[in-house]
C-alpha atoms as one frame of an Amber mdcrd trajectory, in Angstrom:
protein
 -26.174 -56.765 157.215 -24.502 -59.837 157.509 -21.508 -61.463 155.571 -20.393
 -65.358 155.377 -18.545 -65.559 158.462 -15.196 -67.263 158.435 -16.099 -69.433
 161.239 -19.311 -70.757 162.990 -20.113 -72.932 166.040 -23.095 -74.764 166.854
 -22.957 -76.489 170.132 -25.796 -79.195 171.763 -25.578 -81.954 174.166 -27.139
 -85.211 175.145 -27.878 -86.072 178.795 -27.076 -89.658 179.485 -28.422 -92.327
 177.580 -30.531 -95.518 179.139 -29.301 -99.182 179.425 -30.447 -99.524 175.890
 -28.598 -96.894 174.464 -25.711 -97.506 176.576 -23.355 -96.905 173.623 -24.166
 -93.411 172.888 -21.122 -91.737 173.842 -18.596 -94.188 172.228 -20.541 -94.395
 169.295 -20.253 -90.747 168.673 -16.407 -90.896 169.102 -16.719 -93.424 166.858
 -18.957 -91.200 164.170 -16.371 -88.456 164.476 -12.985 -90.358 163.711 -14.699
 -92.577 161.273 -12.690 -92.861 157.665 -14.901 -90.842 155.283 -15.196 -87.802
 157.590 -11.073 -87.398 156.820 -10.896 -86.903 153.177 -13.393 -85.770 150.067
 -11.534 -86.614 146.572 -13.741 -84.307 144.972 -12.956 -81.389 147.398  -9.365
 -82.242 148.043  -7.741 -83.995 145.376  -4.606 -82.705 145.532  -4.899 -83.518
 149.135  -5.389 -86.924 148.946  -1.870 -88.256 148.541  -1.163 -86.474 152.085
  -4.482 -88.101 153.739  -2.940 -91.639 152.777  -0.316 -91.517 154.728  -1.830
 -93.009 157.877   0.927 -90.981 160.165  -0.560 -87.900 158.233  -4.434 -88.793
 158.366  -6.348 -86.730 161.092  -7.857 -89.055 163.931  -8.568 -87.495 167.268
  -6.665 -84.938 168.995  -6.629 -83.919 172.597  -5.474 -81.510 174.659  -2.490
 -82.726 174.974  -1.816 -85.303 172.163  -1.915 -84.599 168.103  -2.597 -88.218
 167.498  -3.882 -90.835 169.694  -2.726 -94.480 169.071  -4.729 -97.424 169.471
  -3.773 -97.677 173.568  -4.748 -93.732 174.049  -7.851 -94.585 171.648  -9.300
 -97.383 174.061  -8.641 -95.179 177.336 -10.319 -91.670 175.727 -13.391 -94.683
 175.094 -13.096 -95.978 178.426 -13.244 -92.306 179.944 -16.368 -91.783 178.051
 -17.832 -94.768 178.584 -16.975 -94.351 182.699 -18.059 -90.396 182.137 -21.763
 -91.726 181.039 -22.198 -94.348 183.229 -21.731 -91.500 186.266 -24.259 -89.575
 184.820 -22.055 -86.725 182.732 -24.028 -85.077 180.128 -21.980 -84.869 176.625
 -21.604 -81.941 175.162 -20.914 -81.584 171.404 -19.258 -78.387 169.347 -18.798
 -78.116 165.594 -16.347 -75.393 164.520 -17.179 -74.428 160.712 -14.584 -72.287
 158.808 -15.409 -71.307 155.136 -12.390 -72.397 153.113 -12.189 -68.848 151.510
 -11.149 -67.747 154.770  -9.448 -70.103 155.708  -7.364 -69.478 152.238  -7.248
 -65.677 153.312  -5.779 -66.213 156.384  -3.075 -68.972 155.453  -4.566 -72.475
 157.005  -5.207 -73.381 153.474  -3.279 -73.344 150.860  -3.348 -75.334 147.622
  -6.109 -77.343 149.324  -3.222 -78.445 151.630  -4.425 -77.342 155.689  -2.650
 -76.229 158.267  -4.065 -78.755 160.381  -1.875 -77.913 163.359  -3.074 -74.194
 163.682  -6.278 -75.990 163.293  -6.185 -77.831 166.388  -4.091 -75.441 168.439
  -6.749 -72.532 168.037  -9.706 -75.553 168.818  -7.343 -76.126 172.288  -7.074
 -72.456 173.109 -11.068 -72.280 172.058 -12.285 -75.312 174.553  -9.672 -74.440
 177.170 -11.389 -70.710 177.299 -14.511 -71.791 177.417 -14.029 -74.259 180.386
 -12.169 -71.915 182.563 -15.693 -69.800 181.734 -17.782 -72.331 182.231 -15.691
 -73.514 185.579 -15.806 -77.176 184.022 -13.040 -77.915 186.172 -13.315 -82.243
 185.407 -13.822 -81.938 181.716 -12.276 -84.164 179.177 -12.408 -83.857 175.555
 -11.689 -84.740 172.383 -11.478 -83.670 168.809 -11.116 -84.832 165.352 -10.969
 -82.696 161.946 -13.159 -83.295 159.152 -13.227 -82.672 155.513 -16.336 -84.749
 154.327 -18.205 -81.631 153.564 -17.662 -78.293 151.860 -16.413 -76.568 154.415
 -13.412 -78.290 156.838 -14.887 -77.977 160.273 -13.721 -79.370 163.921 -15.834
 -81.939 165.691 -15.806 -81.793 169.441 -17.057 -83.915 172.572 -16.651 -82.897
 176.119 -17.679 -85.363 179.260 -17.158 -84.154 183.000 -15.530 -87.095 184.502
 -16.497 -85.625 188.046 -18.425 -83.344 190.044 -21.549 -83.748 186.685 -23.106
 -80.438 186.508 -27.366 -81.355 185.768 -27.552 -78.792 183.228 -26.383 -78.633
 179.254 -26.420 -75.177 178.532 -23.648 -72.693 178.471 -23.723 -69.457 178.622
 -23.626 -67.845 174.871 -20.932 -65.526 176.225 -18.697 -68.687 176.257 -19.508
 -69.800 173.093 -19.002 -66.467 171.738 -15.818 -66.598 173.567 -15.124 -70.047
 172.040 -15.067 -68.304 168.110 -13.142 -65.328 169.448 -10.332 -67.517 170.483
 -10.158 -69.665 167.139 -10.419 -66.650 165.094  -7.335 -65.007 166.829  -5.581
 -68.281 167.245  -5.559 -68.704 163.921  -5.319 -65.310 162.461  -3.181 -63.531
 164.880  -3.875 -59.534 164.972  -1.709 -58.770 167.818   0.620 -56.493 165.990
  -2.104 -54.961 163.505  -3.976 -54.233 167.457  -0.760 -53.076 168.699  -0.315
 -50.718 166.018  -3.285 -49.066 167.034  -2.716 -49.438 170.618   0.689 -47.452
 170.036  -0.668 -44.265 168.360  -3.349 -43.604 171.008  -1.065 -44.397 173.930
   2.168 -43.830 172.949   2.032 -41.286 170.601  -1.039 -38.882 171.015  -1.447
 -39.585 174.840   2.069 -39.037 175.617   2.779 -36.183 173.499  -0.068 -34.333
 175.277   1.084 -35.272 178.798   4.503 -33.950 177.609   3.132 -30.752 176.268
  -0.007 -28.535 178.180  -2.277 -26.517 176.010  -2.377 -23.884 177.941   1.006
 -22.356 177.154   2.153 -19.095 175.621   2.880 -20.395 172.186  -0.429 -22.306
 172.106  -1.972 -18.663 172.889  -0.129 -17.453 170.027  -0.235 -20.121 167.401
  -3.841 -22.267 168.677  -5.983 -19.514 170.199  -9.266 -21.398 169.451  -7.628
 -24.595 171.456  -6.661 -22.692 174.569 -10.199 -21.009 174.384 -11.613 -24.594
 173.908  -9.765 -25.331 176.874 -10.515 -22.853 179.069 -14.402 -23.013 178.310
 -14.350 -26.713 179.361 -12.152 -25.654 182.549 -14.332 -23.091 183.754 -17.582
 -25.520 183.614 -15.802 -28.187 185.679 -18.022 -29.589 188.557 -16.695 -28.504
 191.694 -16.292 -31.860 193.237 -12.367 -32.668 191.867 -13.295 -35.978 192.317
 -15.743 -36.391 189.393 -12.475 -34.676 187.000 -12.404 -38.043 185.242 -14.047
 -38.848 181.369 -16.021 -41.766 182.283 -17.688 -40.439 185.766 -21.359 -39.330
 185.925 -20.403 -35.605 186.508 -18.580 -34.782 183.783 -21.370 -36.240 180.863
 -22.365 -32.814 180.198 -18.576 -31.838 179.109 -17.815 -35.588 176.905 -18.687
 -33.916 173.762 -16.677 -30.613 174.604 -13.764 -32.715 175.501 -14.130 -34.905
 172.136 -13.891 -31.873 170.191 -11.153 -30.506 171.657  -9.444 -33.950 171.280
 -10.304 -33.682 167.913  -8.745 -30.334 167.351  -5.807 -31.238 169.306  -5.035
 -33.960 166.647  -5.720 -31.911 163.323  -3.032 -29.758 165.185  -0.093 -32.022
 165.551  -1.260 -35.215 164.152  -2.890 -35.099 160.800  -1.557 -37.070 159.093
  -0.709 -40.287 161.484  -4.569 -40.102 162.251  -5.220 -40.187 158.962  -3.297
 -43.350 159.182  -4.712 -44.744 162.253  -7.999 -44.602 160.393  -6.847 -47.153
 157.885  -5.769 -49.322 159.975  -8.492 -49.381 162.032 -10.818 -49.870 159.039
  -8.544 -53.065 157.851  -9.250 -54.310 161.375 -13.171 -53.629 161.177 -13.234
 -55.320 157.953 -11.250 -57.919 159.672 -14.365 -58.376 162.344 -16.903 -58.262
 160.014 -15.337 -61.233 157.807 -14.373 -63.457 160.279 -17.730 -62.854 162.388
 -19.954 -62.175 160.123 -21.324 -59.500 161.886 -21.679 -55.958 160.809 -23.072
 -55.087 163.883 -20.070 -56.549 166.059 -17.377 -54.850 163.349 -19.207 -51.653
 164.163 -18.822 -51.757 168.264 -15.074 -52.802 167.215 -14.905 -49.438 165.699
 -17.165 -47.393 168.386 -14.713 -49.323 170.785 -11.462 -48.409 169.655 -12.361
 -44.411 168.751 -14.033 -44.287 172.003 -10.830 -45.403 173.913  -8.795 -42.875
 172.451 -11.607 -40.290 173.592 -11.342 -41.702 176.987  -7.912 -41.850 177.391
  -7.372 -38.005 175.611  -9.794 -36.798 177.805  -8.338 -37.891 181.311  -5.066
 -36.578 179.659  -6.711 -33.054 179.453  -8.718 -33.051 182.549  -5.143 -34.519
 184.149  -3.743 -30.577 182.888  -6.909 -29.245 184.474  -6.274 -30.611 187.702
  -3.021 -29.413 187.387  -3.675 -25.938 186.799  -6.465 -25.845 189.441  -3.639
 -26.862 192.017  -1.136 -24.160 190.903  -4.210 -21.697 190.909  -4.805 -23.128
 194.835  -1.985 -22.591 195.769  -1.057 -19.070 194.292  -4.215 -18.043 196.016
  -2.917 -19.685 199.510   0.451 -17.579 198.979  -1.052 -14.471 198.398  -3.468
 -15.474 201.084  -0.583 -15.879 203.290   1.398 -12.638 202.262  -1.487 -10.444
 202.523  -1.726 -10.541 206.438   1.669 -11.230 207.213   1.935  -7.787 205.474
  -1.176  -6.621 207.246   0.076  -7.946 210.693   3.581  -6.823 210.076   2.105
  -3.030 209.624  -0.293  -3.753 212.969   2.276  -4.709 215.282   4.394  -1.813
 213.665   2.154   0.686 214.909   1.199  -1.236 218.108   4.907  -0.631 218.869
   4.771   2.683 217.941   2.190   2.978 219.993   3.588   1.236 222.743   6.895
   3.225 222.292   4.831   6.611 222.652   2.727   5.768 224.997   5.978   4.279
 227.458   7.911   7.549 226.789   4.979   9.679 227.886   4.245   7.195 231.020
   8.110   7.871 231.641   7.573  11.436 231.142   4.913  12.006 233.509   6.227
   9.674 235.978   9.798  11.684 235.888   7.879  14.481 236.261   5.818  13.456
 239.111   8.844  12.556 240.914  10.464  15.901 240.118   6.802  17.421 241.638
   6.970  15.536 244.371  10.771  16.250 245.134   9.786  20.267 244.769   6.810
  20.356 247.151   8.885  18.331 249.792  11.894  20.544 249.220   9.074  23.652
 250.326   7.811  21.864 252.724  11.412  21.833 254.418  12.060  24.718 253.978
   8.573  26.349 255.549   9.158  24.132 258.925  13.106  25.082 258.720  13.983
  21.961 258.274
């Protein structure tokens, strides 16, 4: 399902023109700045007062001029007209915006525009897509236009060196073109950062801060420390592969999201609950500004599949700590055991040892006392 999306680009470009048709380029700046492309009395009435005012009336922008005069008019020509006579190709972009958007998101009001958010978000929009594109020598201009029913942006780009031979961009940069006006022009940061905050600084944290496998949790949350020791003992044995996203632990994802989900019901109810709406305000955000149901959804998937990610290394971060204080009780008691062991060998060794020496001691005392006796009769037979 699709919706009116609040803006649309459609890009093309023209390769160089022949001798003939030598005025191609300029003629096109021409066709985009023309008079009747600034102002519609039946679409802007109220408007039109403001569009007379010549220091008020749109004209070409640049990158880094509002307004051109007549001087900066004749040199963007004269770079356009140098740019085709090199052999640049000349690329064109239309940015559409449906005025109902445009009206929900501030830039019109009253049928009076915002023109300068206008521009600004088409300069953060062209600058993306160059740095993407690696058009390192572009130049380019831009003019707004109300001549139709929807206002819309009117954009030509010339390389004024190093001409690529090719016109097409990559759709990514397009794509990444409309990202940047949408969020130029309505700026989510904070709505983003809300969510941002609960996942990271509130759930996250609050479970690095607090292990589930503690006495009270026993007590209170028996079916989360059973959770939590189910997913423990199936653990691959390489440590390494302890993380949500790696290979080895896919069998365990949907244990993990469960006991994520758990561990929120738990302690945070009710500012899920609130997350939730949030991120559904942001979805429907997506889905009227891109038109895309499809895109709103992966916003979504996105977003709820971060928090997974980030719970889950949060959990598995406990697990690794309990499998090192299990390590190294078991080296401890590893260690005691023969110490203890030893201790009572060499205990008896010298026991042993003292026994045996005494007895040695004995018996030689007493085979000197032998030997004394049997010399003293020996004297005493041979009268010594």
């Amino acid at each position: 399902m699709r919706e009116t999306p609040g803006v649309i680009i459609k890009s093309k470009f023209k390769v160089p023109g022949t001798k003939k048709k030598s005025r191609r380029y300029t003629t096109y700046l021409d066709y985009i700045n023309r008079p009747d492309a600034k102002d519609s009395r039946e679409q802007f009435e109220t408007y039109h007062n403001y569009m007379e005012d010549e220091m008020k009336s749109s004209g070409l922008f640049t990158r880094e001029d509002d307004r051109l005069d007549d001087e900066k008019r004749r040199a963007v020509r004269d770079i356009f007209k140098h740019a085709q006579a090199n052999g640049s190709i000349l690329w064109q972009d239309v940015i559409s915006f449906d005025n109902a958007w445009l009206r929900e998101i501030g830039v019109l009001h009253d049928d009076l525009v915002d023109e300068k958010r206008l521009i600004q978000s088409t300069r953060n929009a062209i600058d993306s897509m160059l740095q993407k594109e690696k058009m390192v020598h572009a130049y380019w201009t831009g003019a707004v236009h109300y001549n139709t029913d929807n206002i819309h942006v009117h954009v030509a780009i010339v390389e004024t060196s190093h001409m690529r031979e090719r016109g097409k961009r990559k759709p990514k940069s397009i794509e990444l073109m409309k990202s940047k006006v949408i969020h130029s022009l309505a700026d989510r940061t904070k709505e983003q950062e809300k969510l941002n905050a609960f996942i990271r600084d509130e759930l996250v944290a609050h479970k690095r801060n607090r292990k589930i496998s503690t006495l009270p949790n026993r007590v209170l949350h028996p079916e989360l420390v059973r959770q939590f020791k189910d997913i423990y003992e199936r653990l691959p044995e390489d440590k390494r592969q302890w993380l949500y996203n790696m290979n080895g632990m896919q069998p365990l994802r949907e244990s993990l999201d469960r006991l994520t989900d758990r561990y929120i019901d738990i302690h945070f109810k009710s500012e899920f609950q609130a997350f939730n709406e949030r991120l559904e305000q942001e979805v429907s955000f997506h889905r009227r500004s891109y038109g895309d149901t499809e895109k709103a959804e992966r916003y979504r998937t996105t977003k709820r599949q971060d928090l997974y990610t980030r719970m889950g290394n949060a959990i598995l971060s406990e697990m690794r700590d309990l499998s090192k204080e299990q390590a190294t009780c078991e080296k401890n008691e590893a260690r005691k055991h023969p110490v203890r062991r030893a201790f009572k060998q060499q205990k008896i060794f010298n026991e042993s040892l003292y026994r045996i020496e005494r007895h040695m001691n004995d018996e030689f005392e007493h085979l000197k006392n032998q030997r004394a006796f049997e010399q003293l009769e020996r004297d005493i037979e041979y009268g010594k």
